XYZ file of N, CA and C in Angstrom:
513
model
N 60.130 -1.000 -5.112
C 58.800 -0.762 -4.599
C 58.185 0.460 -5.267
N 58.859 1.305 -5.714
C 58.373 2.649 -5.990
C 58.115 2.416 -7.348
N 58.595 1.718 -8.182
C 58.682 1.603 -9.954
C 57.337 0.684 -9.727
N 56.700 -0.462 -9.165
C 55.912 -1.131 -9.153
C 54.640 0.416 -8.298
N 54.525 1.176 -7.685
C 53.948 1.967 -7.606
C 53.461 2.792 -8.671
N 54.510 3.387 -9.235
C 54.282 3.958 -10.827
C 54.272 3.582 -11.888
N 54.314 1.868 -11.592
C 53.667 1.403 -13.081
C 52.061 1.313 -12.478
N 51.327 0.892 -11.422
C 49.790 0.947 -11.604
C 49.651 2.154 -11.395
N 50.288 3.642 -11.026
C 49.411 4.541 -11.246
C 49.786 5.226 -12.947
N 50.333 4.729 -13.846
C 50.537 5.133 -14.555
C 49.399 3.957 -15.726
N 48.809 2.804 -15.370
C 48.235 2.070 -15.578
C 46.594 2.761 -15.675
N 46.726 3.326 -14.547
C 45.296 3.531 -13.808
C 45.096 4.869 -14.896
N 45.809 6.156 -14.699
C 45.889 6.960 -15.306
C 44.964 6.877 -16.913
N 46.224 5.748 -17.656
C 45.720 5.382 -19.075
C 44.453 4.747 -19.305
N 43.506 3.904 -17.757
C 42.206 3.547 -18.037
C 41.443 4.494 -17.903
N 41.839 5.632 -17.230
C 40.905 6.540 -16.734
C 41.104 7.369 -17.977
N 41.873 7.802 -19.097
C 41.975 8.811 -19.586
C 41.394 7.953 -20.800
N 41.372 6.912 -20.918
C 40.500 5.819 -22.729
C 38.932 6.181 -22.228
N 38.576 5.683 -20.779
C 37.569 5.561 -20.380
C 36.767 6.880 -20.675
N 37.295 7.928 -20.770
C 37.218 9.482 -20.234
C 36.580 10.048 -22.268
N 37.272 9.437 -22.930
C 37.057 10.143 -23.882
C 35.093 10.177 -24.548
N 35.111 11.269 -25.005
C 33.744 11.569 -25.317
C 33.050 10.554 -26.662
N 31.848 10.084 -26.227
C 31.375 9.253 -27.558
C 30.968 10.234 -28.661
N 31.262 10.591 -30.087
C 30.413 10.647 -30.808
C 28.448 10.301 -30.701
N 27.614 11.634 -30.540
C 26.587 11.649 -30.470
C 25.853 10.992 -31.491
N 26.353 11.167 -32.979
C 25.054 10.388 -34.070
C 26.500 9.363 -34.782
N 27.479 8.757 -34.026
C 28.358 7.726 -34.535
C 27.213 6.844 -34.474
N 26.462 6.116 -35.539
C 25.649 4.371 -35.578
C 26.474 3.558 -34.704
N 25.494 3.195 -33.992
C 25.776 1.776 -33.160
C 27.368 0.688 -33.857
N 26.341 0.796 -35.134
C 27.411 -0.064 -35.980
C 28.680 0.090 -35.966
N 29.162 1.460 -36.043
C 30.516 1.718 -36.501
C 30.952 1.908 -35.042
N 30.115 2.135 -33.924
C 30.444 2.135 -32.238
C 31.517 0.688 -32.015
N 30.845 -0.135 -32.470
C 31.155 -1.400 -32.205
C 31.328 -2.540 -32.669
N 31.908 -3.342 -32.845
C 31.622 -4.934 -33.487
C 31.474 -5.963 -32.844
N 30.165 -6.035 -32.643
C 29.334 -6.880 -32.217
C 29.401 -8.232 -32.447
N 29.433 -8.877 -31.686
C 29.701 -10.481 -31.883
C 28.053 -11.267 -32.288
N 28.004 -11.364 -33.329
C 26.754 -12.047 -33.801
C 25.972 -12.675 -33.084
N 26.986 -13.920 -32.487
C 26.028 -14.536 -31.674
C 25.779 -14.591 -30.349
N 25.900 -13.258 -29.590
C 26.476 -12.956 -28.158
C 25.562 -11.808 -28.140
N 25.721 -10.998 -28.775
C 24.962 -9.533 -28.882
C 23.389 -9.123 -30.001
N 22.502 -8.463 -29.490
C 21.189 -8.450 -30.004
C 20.898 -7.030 -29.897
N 20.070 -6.603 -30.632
C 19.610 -5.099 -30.923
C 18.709 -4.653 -29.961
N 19.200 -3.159 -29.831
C 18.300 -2.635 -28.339
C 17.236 -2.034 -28.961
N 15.854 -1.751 -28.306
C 15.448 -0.132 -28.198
C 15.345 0.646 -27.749
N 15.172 2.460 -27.811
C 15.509 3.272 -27.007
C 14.029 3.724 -27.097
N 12.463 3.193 -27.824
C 11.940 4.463 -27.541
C 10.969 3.861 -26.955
N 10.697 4.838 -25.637
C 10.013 4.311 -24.780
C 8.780 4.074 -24.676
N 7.843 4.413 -26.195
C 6.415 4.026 -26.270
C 6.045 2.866 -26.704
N 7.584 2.323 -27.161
C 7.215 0.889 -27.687
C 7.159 -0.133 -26.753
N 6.930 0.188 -25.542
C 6.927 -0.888 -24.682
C 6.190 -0.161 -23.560
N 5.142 -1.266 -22.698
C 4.037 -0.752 -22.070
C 5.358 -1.399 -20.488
N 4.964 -0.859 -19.020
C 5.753 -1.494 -17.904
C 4.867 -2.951 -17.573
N 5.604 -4.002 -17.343
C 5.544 -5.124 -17.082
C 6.069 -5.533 -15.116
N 5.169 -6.321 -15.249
C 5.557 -6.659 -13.658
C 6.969 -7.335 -14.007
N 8.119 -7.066 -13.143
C 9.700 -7.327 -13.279
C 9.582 -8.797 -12.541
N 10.556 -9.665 -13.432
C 10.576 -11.017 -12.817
C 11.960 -10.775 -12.201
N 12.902 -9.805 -11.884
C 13.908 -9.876 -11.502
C 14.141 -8.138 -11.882
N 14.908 -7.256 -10.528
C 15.180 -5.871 -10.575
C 15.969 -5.252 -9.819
N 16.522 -4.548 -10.258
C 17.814 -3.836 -9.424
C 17.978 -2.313 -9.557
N 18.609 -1.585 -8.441
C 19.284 -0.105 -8.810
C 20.587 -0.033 -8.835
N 20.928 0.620 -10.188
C 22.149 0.812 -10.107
C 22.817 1.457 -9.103
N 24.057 0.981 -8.639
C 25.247 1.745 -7.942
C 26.667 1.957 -9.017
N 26.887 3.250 -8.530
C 28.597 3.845 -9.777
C 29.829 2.268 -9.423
N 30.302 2.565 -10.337
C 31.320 1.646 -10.238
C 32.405 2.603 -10.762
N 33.044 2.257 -11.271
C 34.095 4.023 -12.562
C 33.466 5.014 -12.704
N 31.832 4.827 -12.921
C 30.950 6.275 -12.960
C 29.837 6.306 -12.788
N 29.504 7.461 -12.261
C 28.370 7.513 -11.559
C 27.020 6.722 -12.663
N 26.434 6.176 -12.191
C 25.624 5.117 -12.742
C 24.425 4.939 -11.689
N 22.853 5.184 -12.085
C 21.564 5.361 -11.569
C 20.798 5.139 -12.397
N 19.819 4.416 -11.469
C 18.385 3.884 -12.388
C 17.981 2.658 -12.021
N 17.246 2.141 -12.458
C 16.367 0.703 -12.317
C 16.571 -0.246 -13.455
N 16.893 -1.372 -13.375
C 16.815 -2.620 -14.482
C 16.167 -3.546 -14.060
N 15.623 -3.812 -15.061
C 14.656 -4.850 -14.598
C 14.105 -5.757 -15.957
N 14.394 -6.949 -15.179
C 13.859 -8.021 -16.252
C 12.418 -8.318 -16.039
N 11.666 -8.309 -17.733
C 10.327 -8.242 -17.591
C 9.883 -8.909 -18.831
N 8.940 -9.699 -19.192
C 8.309 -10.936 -20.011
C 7.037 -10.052 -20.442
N 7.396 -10.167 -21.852
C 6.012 -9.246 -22.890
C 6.087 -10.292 -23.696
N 4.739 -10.723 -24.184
C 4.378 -11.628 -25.354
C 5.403 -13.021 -25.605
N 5.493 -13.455 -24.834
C 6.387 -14.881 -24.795
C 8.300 -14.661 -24.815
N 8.628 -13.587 -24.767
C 9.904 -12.578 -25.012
C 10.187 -11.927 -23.484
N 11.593 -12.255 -23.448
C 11.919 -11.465 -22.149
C 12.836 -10.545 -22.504
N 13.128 -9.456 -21.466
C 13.843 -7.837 -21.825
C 14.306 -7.623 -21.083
N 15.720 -6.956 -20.849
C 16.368 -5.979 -19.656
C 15.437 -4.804 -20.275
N 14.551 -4.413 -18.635
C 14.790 -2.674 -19.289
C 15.289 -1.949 -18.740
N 16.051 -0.765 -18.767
C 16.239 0.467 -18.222
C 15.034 1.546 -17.770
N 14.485 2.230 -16.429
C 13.862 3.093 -16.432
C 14.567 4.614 -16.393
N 13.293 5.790 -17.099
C 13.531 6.729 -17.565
C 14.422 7.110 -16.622
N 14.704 6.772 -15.155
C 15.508 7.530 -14.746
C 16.984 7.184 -14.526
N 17.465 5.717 -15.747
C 18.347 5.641 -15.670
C 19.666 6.355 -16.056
N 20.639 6.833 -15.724
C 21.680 7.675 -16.452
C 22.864 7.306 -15.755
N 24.278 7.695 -16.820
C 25.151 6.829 -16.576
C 26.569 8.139 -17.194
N 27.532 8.114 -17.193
C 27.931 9.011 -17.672
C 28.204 8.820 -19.220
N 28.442 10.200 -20.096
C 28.874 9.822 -21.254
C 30.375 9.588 -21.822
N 30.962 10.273 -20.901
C 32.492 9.875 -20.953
C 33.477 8.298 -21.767
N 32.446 7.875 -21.634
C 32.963 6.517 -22.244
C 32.606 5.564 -23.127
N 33.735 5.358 -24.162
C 33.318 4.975 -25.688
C 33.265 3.623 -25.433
N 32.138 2.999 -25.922
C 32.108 1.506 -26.551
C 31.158 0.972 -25.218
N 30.367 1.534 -25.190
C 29.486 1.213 -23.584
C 28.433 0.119 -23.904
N 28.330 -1.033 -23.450
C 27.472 -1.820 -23.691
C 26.810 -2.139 -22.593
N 25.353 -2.851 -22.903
C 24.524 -3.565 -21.347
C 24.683 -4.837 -21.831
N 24.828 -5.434 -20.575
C 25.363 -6.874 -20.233
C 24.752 -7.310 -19.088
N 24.363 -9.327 -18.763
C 24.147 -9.602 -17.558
C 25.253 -10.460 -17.408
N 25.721 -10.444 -15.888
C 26.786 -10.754 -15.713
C 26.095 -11.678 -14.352
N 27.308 -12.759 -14.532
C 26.930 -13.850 -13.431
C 26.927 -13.532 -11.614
N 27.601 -12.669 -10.982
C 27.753 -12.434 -9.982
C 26.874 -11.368 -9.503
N 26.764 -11.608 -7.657
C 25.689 -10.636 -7.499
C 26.484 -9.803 -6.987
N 28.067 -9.995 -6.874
C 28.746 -9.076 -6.168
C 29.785 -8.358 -7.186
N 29.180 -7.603 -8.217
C 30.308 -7.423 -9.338
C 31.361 -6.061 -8.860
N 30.739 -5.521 -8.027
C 32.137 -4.573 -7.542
C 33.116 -5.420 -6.154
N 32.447 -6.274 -5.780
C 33.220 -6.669 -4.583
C 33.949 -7.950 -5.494
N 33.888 -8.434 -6.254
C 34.518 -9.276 -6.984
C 35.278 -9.242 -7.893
N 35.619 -7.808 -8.337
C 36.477 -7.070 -9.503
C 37.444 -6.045 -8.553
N 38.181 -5.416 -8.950
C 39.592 -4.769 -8.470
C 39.166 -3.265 -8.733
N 39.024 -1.977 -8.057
C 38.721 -1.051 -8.540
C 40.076 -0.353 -9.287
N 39.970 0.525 -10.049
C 38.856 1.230 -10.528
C 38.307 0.858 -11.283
N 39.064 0.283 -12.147
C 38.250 -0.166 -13.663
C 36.937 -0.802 -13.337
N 37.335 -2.266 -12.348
C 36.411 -3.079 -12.191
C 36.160 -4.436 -12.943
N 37.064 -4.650 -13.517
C 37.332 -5.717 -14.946
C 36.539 -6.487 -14.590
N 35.935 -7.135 -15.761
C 35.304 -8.559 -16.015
C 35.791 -9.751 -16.442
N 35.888 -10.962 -16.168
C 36.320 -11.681 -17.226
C 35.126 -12.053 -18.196
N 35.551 -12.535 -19.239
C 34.783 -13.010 -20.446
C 33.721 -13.929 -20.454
N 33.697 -15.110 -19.544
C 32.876 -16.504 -19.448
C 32.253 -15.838 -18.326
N 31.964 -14.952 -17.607
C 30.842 -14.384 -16.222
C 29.858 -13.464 -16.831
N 29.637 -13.110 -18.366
C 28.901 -12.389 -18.685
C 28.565 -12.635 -20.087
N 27.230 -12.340 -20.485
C 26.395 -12.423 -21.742
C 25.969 -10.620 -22.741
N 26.216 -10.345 -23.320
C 26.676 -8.867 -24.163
C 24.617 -8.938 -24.440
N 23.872 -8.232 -23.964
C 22.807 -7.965 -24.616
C 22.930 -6.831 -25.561
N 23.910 -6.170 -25.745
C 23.715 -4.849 -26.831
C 24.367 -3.806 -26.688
N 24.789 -3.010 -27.405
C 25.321 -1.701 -27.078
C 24.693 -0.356 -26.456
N 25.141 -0.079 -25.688
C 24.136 1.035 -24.685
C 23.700 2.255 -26.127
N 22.387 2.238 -25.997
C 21.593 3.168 -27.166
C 21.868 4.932 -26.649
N 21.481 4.884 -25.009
C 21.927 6.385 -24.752
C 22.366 6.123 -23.402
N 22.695 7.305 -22.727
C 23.353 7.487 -20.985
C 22.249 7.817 -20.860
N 21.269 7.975 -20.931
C 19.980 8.176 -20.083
C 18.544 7.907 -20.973
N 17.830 7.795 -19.870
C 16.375 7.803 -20.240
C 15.915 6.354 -20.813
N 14.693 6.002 -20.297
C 14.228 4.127 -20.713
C 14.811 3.638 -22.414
N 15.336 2.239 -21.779
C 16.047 1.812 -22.818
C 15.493 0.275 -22.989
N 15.257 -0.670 -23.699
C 14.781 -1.926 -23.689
C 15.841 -2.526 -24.716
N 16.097 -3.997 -24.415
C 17.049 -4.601 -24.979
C 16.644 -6.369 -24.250
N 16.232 -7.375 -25.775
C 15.765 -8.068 -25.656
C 16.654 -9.167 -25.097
N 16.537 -10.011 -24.412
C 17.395 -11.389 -23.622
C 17.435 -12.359 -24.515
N 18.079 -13.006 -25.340
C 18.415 -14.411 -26.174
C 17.880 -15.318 -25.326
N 16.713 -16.332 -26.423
C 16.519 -17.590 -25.960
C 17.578 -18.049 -24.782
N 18.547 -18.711 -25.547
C 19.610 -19.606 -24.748
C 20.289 -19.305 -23.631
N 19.559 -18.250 -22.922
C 19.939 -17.318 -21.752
C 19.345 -17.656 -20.347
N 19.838 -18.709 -20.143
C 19.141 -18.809 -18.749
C 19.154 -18.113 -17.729
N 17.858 -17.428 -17.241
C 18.318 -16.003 -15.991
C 18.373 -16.209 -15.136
N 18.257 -17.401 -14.713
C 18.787 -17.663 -13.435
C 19.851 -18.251 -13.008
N 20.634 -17.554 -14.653
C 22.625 -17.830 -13.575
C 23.035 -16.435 -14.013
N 22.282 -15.760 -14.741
C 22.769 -14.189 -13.797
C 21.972 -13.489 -12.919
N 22.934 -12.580 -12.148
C 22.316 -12.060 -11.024
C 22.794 -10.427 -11.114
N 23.592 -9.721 -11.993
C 23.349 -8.659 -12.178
C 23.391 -8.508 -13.451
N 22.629 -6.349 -13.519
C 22.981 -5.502 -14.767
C 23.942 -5.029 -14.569
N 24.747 -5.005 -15.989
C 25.969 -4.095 -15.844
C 26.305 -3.143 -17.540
N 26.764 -2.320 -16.569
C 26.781 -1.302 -17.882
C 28.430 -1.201 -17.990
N 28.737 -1.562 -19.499
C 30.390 -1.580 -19.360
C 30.826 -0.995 -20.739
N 32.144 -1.138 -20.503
C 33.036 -0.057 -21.055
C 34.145 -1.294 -21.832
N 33.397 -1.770 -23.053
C 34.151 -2.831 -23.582
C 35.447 -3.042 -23.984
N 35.919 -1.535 -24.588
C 37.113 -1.136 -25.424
C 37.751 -0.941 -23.675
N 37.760 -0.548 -22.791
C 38.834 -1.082 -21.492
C 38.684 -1.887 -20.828
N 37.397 -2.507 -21.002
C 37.087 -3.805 -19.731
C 36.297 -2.843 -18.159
N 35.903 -1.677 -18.326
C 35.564 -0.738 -17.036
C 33.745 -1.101 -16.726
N 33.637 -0.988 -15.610
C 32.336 -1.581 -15.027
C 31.633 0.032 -14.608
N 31.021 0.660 -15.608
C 30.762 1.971 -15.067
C 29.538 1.895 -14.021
N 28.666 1.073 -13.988
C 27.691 0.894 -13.039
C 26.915 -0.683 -13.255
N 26.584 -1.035 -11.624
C 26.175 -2.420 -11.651
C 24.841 -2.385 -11.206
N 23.255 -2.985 -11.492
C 22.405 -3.175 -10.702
C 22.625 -4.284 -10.135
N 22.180 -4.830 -9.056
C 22.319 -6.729 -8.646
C 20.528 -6.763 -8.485
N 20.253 -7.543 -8.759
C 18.537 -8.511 -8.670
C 18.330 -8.517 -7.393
N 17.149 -8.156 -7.080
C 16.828 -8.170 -6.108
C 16.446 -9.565 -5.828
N 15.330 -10.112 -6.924
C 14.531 -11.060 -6.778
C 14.916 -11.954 -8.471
C-alpha cells in the first residue's frame, strides 16, 4: 500500500516539476512546438487587429494546475470564426508547450483526475499555441470544426497532458 502511495506522489511531483519549468520569452512559436498541420492554425496576439464582436458562445476561466482567468469567447468577423481571449485573460507562465484548444466536454475538471487534469486525444481540437499568459489573444477556428460539439476553452500544457485552466460556454 505504501509503494503504490509513493509511486503517485512521486508521479505527481515529476508533473508538477516539467509543468513548473519557465518558457523561454522570445523562443518562436516554431521551435516551442510541432504543430500538427492539420489540427493546429496560427494565432494573433495584437489586439488592434480585431474590433469586439457579439460572442456566439463564452466562458470564464477557472485554474485547473494554475491559476487561469479571463473570458473566451467565440465570435464571427467577416464569414470567419475565432476563439478570443480578453485583455484580462492571464494564466501562469510556468509552463512550457502551452497551447489553446476546444475540448468536447463542459465538465473538463470534473471529468479529468486532478492535478494534472489529463485529456485524452479524440475530446479535443489544438487551435494554436498560446502566443502569451496574458492580455487579448485571437486564434482562428478551422472550417471543419463544428462548435457545437465543443463546449469548452482550454488552455493546456501539451508536453505533460496538464489542463492549466478551463472556460465552459455559457451559451
Amino acid at each position: 500500500m505504501r509503494f503504490n502511495q509513493l509511486i503517485i506522489l512521486v508521479s505527481t511531483l515529476i508533473l508538477s516539476i516539467g509543468c513548473a519549468r519557465e518558457v523561454a520569452i522570445d523562443q518562436p512559436a516554431s521551435e516551442a512546438a510541432n504543430p500538427s498541420p492539420s489540427a493546429e492554425v496560427t494565432a494573433s496576439t495584437d489586439p488592434d487587429t480585431f474590433a469586439p464582436e457579439p460572442a456566439a458562445k463564452s466562458g470564464t476561466f477557472v485554474a485547473g494546475e494554475a491559476p487561469t482567468e479571463g473570458i473566451a469567447q467565440i465570435v464571427a468577423k467577416d464569414g470567419e470564426r475565432y476563439l478570443e481571449l480578453n485583455q484580462a485573460f492571464k494564466t501562469s507562465d510556468q509552463g512550457p508547450d502551452l497551447f489553446v484548444i476546444l475540448h468536447r466536454s463542459d465538465d473538463v475538471l470534473g471529468s479529468t483526475q486532478p492535478p494534472a487534469y489529463p485529456l485524452q486525444e479524440q475530446d479535443y481540437v489544438i487551435l494554436g499555441p498560446l502566443k502569451s499568459t496574458t492580455g487579448a489573444q485571437r486564434y482562428p477556428v478551422p472550417e471543419d470544426v463544428n462548435l457545437e460539439d465543443y463546449k469548452s476553452a482550454v488552455i493546456w500544457c501539451r508536453q505533460f497532458n496538464a489542463t492549466f485552466g478551463v472556460a465552459k460556454f455559457d451559451s
